[in-house]
Coordinates of C-alpha atoms and ligand atoms in Angstrom, one line a residue:
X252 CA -14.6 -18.8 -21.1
X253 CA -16.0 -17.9 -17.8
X254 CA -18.1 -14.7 -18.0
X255 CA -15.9 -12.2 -15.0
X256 CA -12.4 -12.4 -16.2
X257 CA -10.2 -12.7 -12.8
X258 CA -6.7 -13.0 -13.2
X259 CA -4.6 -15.5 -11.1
X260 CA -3.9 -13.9 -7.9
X261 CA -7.5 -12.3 -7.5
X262 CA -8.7 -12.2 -3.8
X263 CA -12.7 -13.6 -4.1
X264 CA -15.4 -13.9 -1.7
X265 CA -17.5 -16.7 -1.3
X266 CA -21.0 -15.8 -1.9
X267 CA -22.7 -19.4 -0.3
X268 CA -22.1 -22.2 1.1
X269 CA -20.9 -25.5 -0.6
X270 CA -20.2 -28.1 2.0
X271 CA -20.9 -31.3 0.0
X272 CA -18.2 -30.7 -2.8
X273 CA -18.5 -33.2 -6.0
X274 CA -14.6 -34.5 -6.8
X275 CA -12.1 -31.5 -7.9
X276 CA -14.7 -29.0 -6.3
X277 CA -13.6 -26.9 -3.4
X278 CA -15.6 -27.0 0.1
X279 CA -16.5 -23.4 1.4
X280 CA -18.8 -21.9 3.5
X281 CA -20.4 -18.2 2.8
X282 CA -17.5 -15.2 3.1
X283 CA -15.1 -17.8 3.1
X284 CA -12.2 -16.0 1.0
X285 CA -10.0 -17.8 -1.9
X286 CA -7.2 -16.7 -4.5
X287 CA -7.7 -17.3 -8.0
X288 CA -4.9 -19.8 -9.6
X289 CA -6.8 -20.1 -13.2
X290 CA -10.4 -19.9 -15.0
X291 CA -11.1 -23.4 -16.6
X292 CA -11.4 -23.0 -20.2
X293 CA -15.1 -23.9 -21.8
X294 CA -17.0 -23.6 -18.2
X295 CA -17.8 -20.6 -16.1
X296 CA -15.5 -22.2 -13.1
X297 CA -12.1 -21.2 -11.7
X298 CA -9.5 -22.8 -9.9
X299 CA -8.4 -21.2 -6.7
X300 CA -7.3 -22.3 -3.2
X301 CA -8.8 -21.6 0.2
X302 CA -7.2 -19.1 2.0
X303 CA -7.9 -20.1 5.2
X304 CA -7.5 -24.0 4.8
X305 CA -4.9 -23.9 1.7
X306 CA -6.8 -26.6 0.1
X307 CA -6.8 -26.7 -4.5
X308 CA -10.4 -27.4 -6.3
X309 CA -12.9 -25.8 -8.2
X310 CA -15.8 -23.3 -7.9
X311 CA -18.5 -22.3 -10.3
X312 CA -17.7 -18.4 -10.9
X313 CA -21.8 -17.5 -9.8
X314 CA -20.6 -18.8 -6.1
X315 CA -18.0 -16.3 -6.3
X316 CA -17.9 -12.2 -5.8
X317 CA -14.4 -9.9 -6.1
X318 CA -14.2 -8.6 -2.7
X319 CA -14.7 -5.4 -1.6
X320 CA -13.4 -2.0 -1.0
X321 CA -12.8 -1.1 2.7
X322 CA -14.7 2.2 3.3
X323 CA -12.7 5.1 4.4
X324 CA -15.0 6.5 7.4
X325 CA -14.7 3.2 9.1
X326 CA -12.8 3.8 11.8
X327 CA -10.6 0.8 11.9
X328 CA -7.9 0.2 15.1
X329 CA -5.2 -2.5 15.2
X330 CA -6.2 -1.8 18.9
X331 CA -9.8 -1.4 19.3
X332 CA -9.5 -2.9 22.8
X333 CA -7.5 -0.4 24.1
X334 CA -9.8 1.9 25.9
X335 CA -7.5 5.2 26.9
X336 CA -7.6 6.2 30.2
X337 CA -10.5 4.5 32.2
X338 CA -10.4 3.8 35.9
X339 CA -10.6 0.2 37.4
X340 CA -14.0 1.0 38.3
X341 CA -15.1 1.7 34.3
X342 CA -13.1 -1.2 33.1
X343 CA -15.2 -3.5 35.2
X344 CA -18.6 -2.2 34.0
X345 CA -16.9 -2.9 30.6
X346 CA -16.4 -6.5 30.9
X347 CA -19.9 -7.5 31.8
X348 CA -21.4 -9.9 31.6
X349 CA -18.2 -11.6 32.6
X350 CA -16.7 -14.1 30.4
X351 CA -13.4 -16.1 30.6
X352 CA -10.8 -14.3 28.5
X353 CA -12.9 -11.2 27.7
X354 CA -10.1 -8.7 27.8
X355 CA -9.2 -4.4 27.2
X356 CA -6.6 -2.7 28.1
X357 CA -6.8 0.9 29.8
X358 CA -4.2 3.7 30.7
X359 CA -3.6 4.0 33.9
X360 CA -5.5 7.1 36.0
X361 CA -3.4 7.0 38.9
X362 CA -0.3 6.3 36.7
X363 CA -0.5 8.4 33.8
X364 CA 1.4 6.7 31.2
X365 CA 1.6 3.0 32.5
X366 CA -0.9 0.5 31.2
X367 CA -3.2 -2.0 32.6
X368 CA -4.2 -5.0 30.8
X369 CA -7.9 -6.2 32.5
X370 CA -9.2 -9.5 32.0
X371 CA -12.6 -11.6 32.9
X372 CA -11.8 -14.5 34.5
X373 CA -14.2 -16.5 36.7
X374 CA -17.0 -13.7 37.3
X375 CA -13.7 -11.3 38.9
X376 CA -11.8 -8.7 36.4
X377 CA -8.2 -9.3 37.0
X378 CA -5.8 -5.9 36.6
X379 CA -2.1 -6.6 35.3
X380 CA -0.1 -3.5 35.4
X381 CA 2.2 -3.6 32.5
X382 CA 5.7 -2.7 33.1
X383 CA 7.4 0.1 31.1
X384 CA 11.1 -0.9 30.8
X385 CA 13.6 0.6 28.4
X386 CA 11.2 1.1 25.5
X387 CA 9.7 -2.3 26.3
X388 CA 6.8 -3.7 28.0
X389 CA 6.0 -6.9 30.4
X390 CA 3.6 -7.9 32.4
X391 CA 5.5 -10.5 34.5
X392 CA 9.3 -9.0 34.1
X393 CA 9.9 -12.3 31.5
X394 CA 8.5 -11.9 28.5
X395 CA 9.2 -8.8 27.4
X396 CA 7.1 -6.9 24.3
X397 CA 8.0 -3.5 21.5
X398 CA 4.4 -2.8 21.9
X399 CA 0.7 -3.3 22.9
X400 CA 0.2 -5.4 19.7
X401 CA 2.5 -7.5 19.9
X402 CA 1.8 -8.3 23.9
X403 CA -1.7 -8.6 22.9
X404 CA -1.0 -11.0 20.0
X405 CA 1.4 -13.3 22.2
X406 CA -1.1 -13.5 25.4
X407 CA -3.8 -14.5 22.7
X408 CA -1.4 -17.6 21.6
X409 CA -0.6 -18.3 25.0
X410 CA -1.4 -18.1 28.7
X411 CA 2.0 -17.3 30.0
X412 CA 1.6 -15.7 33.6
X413 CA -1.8 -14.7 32.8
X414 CA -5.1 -16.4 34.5
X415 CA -6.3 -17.4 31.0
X416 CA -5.2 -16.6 27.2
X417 CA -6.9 -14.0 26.1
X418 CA -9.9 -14.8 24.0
X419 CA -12.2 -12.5 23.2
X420 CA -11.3 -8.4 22.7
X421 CA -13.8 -5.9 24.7
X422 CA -13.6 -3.2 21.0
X423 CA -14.2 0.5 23.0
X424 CA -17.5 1.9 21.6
X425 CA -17.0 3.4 17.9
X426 CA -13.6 1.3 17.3
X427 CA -14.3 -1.0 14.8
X428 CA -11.3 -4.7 15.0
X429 CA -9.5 -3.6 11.8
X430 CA -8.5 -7.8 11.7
X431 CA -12.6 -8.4 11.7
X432 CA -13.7 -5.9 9.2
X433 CA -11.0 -6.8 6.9
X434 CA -11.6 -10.1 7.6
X435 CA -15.1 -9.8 6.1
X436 CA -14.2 -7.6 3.2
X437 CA -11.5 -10.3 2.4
X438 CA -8.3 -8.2 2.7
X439 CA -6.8 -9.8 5.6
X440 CA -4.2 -12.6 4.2
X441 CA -3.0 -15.6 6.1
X442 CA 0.0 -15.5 7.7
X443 CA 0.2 -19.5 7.5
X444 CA 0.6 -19.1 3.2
X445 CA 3.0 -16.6 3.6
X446 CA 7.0 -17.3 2.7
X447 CA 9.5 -14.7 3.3
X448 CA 12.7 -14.7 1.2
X449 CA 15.4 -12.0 1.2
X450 CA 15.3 -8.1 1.8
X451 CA 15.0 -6.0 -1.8
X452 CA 14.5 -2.9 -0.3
X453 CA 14.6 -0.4 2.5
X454 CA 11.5 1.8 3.0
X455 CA 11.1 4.5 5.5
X456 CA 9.4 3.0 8.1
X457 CA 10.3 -1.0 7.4
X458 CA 12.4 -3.4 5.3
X459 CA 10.6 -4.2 1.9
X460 CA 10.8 -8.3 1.3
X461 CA 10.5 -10.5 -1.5
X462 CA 7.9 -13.3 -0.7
X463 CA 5.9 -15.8 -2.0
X464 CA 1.8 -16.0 -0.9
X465 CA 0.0 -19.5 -2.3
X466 CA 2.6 -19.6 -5.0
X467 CA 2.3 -16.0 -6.3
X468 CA 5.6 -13.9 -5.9
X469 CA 5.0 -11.1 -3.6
X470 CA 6.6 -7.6 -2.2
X471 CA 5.9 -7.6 1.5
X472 CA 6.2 -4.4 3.4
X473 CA 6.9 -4.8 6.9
X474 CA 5.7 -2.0 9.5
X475 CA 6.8 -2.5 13.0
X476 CA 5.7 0.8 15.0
X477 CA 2.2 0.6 16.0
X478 CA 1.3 3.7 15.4
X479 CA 2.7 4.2 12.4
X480 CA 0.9 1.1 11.3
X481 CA -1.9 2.1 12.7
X482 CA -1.9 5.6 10.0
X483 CA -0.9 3.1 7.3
X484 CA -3.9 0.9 7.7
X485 CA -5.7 3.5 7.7
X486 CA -4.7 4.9 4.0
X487 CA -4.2 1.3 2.9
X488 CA -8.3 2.0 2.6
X489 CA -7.3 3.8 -0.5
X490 CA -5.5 0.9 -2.1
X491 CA -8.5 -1.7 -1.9
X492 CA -10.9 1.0 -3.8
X493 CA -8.0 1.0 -7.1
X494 CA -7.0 -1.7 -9.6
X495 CA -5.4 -0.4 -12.9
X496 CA -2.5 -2.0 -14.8
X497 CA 0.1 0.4 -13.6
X498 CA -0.8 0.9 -10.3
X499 CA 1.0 -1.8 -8.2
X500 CA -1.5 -3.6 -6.7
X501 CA -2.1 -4.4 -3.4
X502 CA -3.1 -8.4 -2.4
X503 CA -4.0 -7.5 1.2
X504 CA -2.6 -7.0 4.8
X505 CA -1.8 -9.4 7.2
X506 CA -1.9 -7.9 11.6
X507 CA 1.4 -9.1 12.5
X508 CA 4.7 -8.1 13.6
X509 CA 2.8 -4.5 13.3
X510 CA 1.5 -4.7 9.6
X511 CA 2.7 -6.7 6.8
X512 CA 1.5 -5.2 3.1
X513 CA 1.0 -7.6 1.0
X514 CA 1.6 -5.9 -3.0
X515 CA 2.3 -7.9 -6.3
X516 CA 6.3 -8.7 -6.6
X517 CA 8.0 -5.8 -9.4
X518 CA 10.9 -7.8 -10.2
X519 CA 12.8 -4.8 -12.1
X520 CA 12.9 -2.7 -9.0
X521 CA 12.5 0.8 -8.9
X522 CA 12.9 3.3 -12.0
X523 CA 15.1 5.1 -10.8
X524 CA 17.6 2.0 -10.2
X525 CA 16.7 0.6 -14.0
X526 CA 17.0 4.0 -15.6
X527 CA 20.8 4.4 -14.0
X528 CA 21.7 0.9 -14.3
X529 CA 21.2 0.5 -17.9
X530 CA 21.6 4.4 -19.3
X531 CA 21.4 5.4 -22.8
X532 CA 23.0 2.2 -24.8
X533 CA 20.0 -0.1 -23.3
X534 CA 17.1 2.1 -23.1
X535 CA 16.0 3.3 -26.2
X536 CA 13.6 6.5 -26.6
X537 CA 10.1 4.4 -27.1
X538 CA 10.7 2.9 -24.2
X539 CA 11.3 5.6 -22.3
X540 CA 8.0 7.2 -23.9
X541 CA 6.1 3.9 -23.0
X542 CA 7.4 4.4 -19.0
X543 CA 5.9 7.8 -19.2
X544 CA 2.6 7.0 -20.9
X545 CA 2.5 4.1 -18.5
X546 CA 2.7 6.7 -15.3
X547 CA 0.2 9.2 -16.9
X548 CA -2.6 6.2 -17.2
X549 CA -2.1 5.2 -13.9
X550 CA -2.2 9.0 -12.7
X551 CA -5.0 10.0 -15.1
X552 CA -7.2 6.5 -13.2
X553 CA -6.6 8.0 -9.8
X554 CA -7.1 11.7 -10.6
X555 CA -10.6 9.8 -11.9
X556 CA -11.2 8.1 -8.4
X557 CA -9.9 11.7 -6.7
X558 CA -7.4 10.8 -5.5
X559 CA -4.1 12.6 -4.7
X560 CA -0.4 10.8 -4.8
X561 CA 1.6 13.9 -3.4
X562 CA 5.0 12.0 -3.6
X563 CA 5.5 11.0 -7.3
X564 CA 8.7 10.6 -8.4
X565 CA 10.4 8.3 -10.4
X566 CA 11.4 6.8 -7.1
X567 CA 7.9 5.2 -6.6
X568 CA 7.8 3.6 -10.0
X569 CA 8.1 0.3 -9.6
X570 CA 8.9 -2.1 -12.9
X571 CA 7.1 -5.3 -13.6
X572 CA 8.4 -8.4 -15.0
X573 CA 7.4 -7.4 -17.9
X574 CA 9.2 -4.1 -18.4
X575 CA 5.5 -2.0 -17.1
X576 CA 5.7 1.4 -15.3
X577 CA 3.3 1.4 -12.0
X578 CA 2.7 3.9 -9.5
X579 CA 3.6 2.5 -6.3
X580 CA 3.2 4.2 -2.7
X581 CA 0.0 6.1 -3.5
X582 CA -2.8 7.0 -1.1
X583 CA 0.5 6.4 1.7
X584 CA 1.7 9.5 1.0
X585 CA -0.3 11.3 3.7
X586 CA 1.2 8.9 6.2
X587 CA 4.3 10.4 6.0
X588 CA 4.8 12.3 9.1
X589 CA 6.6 15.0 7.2
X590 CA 3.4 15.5 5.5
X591 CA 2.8 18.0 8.3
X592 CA 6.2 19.4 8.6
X593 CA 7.3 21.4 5.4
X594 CA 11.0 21.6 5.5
X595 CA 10.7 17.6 4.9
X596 CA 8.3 17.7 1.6
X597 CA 10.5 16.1 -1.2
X598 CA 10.8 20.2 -2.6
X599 CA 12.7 19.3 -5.9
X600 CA 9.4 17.1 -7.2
X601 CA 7.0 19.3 -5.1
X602 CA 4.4 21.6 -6.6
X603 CA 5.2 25.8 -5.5
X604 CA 1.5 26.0 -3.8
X605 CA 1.6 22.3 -2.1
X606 CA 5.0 23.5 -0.8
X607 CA 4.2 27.1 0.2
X608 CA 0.5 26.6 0.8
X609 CA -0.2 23.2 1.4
X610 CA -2.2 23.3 -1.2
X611 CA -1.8 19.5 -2.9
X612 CA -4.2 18.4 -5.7
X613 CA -4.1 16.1 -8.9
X614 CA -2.9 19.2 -10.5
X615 CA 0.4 19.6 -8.3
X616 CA 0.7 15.7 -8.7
X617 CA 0.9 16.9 -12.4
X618 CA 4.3 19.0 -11.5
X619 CA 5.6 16.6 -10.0
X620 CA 4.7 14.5 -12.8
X621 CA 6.9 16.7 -15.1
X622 CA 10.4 16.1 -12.9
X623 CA 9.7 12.9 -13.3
X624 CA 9.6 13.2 -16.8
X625 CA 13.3 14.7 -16.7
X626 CA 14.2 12.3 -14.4
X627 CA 13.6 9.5 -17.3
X628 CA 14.6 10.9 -19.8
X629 CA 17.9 12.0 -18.1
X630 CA 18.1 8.1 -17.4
X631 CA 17.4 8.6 -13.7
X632 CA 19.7 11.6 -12.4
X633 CA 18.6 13.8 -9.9
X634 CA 16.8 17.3 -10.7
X635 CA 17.6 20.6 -10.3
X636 CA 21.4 19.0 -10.0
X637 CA 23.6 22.2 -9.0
X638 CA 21.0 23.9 -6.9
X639 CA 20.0 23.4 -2.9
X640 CA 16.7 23.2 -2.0
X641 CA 16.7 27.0 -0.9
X642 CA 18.0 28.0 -4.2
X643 CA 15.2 26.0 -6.3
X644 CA 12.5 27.5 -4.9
X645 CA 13.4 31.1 -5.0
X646 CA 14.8 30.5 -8.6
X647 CA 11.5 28.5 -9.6
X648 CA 9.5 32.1 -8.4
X649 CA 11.8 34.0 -10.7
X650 CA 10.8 31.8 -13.5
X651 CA 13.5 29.4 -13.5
X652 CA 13.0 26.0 -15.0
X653 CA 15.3 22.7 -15.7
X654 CA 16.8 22.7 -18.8
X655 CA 16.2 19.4 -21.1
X656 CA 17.9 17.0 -20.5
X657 CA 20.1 15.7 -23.2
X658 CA 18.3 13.9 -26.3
X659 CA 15.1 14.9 -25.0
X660 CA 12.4 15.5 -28.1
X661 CA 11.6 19.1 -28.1
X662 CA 7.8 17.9 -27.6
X663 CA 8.7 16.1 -24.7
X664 CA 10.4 19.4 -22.9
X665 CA 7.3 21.5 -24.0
X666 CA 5.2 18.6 -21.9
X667 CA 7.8 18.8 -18.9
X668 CA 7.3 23.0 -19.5
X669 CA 3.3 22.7 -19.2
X670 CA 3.6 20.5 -16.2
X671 CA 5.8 23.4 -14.6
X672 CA 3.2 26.7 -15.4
X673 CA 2.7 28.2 -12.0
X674 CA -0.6 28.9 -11.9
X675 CA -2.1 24.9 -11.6
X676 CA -5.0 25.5 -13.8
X677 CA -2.8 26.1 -17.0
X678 CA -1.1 22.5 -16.0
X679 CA -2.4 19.9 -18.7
X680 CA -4.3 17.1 -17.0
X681 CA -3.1 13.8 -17.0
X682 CA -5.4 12.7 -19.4
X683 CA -4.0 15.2 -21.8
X684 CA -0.8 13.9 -21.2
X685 CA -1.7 10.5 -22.2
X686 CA -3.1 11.6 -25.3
X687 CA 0.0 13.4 -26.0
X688 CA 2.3 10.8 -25.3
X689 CA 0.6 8.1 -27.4
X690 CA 0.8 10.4 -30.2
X691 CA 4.5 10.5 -29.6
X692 CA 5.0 6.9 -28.9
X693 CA 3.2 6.0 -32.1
X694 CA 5.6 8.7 -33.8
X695 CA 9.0 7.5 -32.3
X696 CA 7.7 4.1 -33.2
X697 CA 7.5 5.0 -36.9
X698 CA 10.9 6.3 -37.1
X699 CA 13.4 4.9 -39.0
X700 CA 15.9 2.7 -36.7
X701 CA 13.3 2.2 -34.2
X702 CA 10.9 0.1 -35.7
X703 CA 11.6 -3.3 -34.4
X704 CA 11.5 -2.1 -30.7
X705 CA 8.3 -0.3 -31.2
X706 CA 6.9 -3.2 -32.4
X707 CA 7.4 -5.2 -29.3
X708 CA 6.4 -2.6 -27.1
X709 CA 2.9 -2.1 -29.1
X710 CA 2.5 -5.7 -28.9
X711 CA 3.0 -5.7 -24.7
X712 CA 0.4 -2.8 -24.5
X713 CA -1.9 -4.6 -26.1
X714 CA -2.5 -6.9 -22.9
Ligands
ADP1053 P1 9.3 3.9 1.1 O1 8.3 4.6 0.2 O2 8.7 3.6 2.5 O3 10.6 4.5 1.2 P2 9.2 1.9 -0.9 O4 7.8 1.4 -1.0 O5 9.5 3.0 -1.9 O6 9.5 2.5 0.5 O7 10.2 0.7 -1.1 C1 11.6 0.8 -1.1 C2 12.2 0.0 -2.2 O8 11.8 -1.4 -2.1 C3 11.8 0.4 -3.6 O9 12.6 1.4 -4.1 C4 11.9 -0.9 -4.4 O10 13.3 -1.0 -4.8 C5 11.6 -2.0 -3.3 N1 10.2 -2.3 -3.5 C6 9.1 -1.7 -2.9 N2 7.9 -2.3 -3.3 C7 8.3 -3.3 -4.1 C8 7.5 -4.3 -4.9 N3 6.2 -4.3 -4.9 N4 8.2 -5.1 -5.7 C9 9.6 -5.0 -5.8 N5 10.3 -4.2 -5.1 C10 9.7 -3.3 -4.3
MG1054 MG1 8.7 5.0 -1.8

C-alpha cells in the first residue's frame, strides 16, 4: 500500500515535472493540481485525473504533496484590480509600461459612485465609464452586468465593444488575485469538471446544489453578491486549514457567477430534516448518542485548531451517506452580517455572554452545543418551544433551563445541564463530552434490546 493514505476525492499538488509519461502514467508539470480517484494496491502510485486537462493515469505518490492551507493574513480580493477612487491621471501611471489588455478599474473622482474600467491598448489608456442602470452595470448600454465580477469575467472571454479583451489585471498594491493564490495552493476547481444537477437546499445568501466534480458527488454553494462573496472567501481560509471525519469537507472554490463552494455531497440532508422525518419508531437511542459523539469530535478538533463555530445547531449538521454527523458552516459563521447586529444572533442556541457581551468562544460554542443536544434527542423540535426570544433570555438569567425532553437518559440531561452553567468556565469542554458520550454509547450499546444496532454502529466508527 502506498505510504500517505489519500482518499478518493483528495486535491494533490504536483511536486515536479513529468512530461515524458511511460503508458497509464499521467503527464504534469510542477504545481499542476490532480484529484485522487484510487491508490494502486502493492505500489506507492495513485490514480487521479488532471484537473486542469481532465485526463486518467498514474503518478508515483513521491511526485505528489496534499495541498496547502490558504493563510488567513493574505489579503485575498475577487477584485484586486479594482483600485477605489483614483483619478484618470493615477490610473495611467498605473498601467505602465503599457501593454495590450492590461486593465483596472477605478471609482470615479468627478462622479462619485460611477465606475471607470481603464484599459492599455496601443501605448494609450482607454477610460470606459460604466453605466449604473437599475442595479445593473454596462459599459456600452447592451450587455448589461449584476456586478464588477461578472463584467470583468465576460470582457476577459470576450471583446465586445471594448478595444481588446481584457488580458492581464493591474492587482492595486497589497491585494493579492484571490483566483492566483488559490490557484497555486490548489483550491481553485475547474469550472469545465463541474456538473450541476438539481437544487437541495436554500441557504441565506444562495441556492445550495447537488453536483457532480470528476465523478465525485458534490454540494455546491452558490454566492452571487460580490461582496458577500468577497467576506466568504475570505473565512473559506478557515476551511482549507481543517480535515476531520465530521466536519464536512470542503473540495475547493471555483470564481464564478460570484463564488461557487465546492463541499463533499451529505446525501441525508440536514439533522434537523432526518431527526423529524423519521422520529422515535426509526431512530433508536444509540444512534442518537453516536450523532452527538459525532458533533463533540468534530467540535473538540476545532476548539484544537482555535477555532470558534458561533452558529451550531442541529441545523448545520449535515448527514453523510453513511448515517455520520458533520459540522457544516463553520469558520462562515462570522460572515453573517447579523454577526454584528444582535437582535439577529440565533438567541435560542446562543450562549448569555456571546449574546449580551459579544463575548463568543469554544466555550459558548459548548452552549450551544447543549440545545443541540435537546434538539436530537427531542427528534429535532425547536427549543425553548412556548417562550419568545425576549422571554428566554430573561428567564435563562433567573435560572431557567429546558426541561428534558422525553426519553432522554438522565446522564444525557445532566450533560445538556453542564453545557447550560452560566459562568463558561464551569462548561465541560468538548473533549469531556466526548469522553462522556462514548461511555454512554458503549453503555446503551450493552443494553438488552439494543444490541444488534450497536453493533452496526461500532462497526461504522471503526472507519
Ligand atoms: P445557510 O447556512 O447559508 O443557510 P446551509 O449551508 O445551511 O445554508 O445550506 C442549506 C441547506 O442545504 C441545508 O440545510 C442542507 O439541507 C442543504 N445542504 C447544504 N450543504 C449541503 C451538503 N454539503 N450536502 C447536502 N446538502 C447540503
Ligand atoms: Mg446553515
Amino acid at each position: 500500500m502506498p505510504s500517505k493514505h489519500w482518499p478518493a476525492g483528495t486535491q494533490c499538488v504536483t511536486k515536479h515535472d513529468h512530461t515524458k509519461p511511460k503508458a497509464g502514467e499521467l503527464a504534469f508539470h510542477k504545481g499542476d493540481v490532480v484529484t485522487i480517484i484510487e491508490a494502486v494496491e502493492g505500489r506507492n502510485w495513485y490514480r487521479a485525473r488532471h484537473n486542469e486537462s481532465g485526463q486518467e493515469g498514474l503518478l508515483a505518490a513521491g511526485a505528489l504533496r496534499e495541498r496547502g492551507a490558504i493563510r488567513a493574513d493574505h489579503k485575498l480580493s475577487l477584485m484586486p484590480w479594482f483600485h477605489g477612487k483614483i483619478s484618470g491621471v493615477e490610473a495611467v501611471q498605473e498601467l505602465q509600461p503599457p501593454e495590450d489588455g492590461l486593465f483596472l478599474v477605478r471609482e470615479s473622482v468627478r462622479h462619485p459612485g460611477d465606475y471607470v474600467l481603464c484599459v492599455s491598448f496601443g501605448k494609450e489608456v482607454i477610460h470606459y465609464r460604466v453605466l449604473h442602470q437599475d442595479n445593473t452595470l454596462s459599459i456600452d448600454s447592451e450587455q448589461y452586468f449584476c456586478n464588477l465580477i461578472d463584467m470583468i469575467e465576460h470582457y476577459t472571454e470576450q471583446q465586445g465593444a471594448l478595444c481588446t479583451k481584457l488580458v492581464k489585471p493591474k492587482a492595486k498594491s497589497g491585494m493579492k488575485s484571490a483566483e492566483e493564490e488559490l490557484a497555486k495552493a490548489g483550491w481553485l476547481l475547474n469550472l469545465q469538471h463541474l456538473t450541476l444537477g438539481e437544487r437541495i437546499g436554500q441557504g441565506e445568501f444562495g441556492d445550495v446544489l447537488q453536483g457532480e466534480y470528476m465523478g465525485q458527488k458534490v454540494a455546491v454553494k452558490n454566492v452571487k453578491c460580490d461582496v458577500t462573496a468577497q467576506a466568504f472567501l475570505a473565512e473559506t481560509a478557515a476551511m482549507t486549514k481543517v480535515r476531520h471525519k465530521n466536519l464536512v469537507r470542503l473540495l475547493g472554490v471555483i470564481l464564478h457567477n460570484g463564488l461557487y463552494i465546492v463541499m463533499e455531497f451529505m446525501s441525508k440532508g440536514n439533522l434537523v430534516n432526518f431527526l423529524r422525518t423519521r422520529g422515535r419508531a426509526l431512530v433508536p437511542l444509540p444512534q442518537l448518542l453516536q450523532f452527538s459523539l459525532d458533533v463533540a469530535q468534530g467540535m473538540d478538533y476545532l476548539e484544537s485548531k482555535k477555532l470558534v463555530h458561533r452558529d451550531l445547531a442541529a441545523r448545520n449538521i449535515l448527514i453523510s451517506e453513511d448515517s455520520v454527523a458533520k459540522v457544516s458552516d463553520f469558520g462562515l459563521a462570522r460572515v453573517n452580517p447579523r454577526g454584528a447586529d444582535t437582535t439577529l444572533l440565533p438567541v435560542k442556541w446562543t450562549a448569555p455572554e456571546a449574546l449580551k457581551h459579544n463575548k463568543f468562544s469554544s466555550k459558548s460554542d459548548v452552549w450551544s452545543y447543549g440545545i443541540l443536544l435537546w434538539e436530537v434527542f427531542s427528534f429535532g423540535r425547536a427549543p425553548y418551544p412556548k417562550l419568545s426570544l425576549k422571554e428566554v433570555t430573561e428567564q435563562l438569567e433567573q435560572g431557567y433551563r429546558m426541561e428534558p425532553p422525553e426519553g432522554c437518559p438522565p446522564t444525557v440531561y445532566a450533560l445538556m445541564r453542564s453545557c447550560w452553567e452560566m459562568e463558561p468556565g464551569k462548561r465541560p469542554s468538548f473533549k469531556k463530552l466526548t469522553e462522556k458520550l462514548q461511555k454512554e454509547l458503549n453503555r446503551a450499546g450493552a443494553a438488552p434490546g439494543t444490541g444488534s444496532q450497536a453493533i452496526s454502529i461500532s462497526q461504522r466508527s471503526r472507519d
